[in-house]
Amino acid sequence: QVQLVESGGGLVQPGGSLTLSCRVSGSIFRGLRMTWFRQAPGKEREFAATITWSGGYTYYADSVDGRFTITRDTAENTVYLQMNRLKPEDTATYYCAAVRSVPVKRAAQEYEYWGQGTQVTVSS
């Protein structure tokens, strides 16, 4: 089992920055893939960014590539999502998710473990 707890959401102005954190506990081992999804009101949950726990290989959705950076700190058992140049369309609940997979997985239904979500609102 893997437990995930997100934090760091809030209200930010367009063009601003925010960093989300996901604290990971439980059965952390090689082969774990950590991913940030987001879900806006009335929309489906969508893939944003992913990283392998071992190796730190990353992959981004086109909508966030170049603005968001996903990293992990294996000593602190935490995954981060640094979000820069935020836009109103980035407003959503952001979820941290985990799955035991080496290949990139972008579909929410493929993930085994989920956090409770943290709200990000981009507005002036």
Short mmCIF file of C-alpha atoms in Angstrom, two decimals, residues 9 34 37 42 60 65 73 77 87 92 114:
data_model
loop_
_atom_site.label_atom_id
_atom_site.label_comp_id
_atom_site.label_asym_id
_atom_site.label_seq_id
_atom_site.Cartn_x
_atom_site.Cartn_y
_atom_site.Cartn_z
CA GLY A 9 -2.66 24.67 -3.10
CA MET A 34 4.35 9.30 -9.42
CA PHE A 37 -3.41 14.92 -12.39
CA GLY A 42 -17.30 19.84 -15.00
CA TYR A 60 4.63 16.39 -19.31
CA ASP A 65 5.28 21.60 -20.66
CA ASP A 73 13.10 14.02 -3.13
CA ASN A 77 9.69 10.86 0.31
CA LYS A 87 -3.03 30.80 -16.24
CA ALA A 92 -8.38 22.84 -10.84
CA TRP A 114 -4.56 8.65 -4.92
#
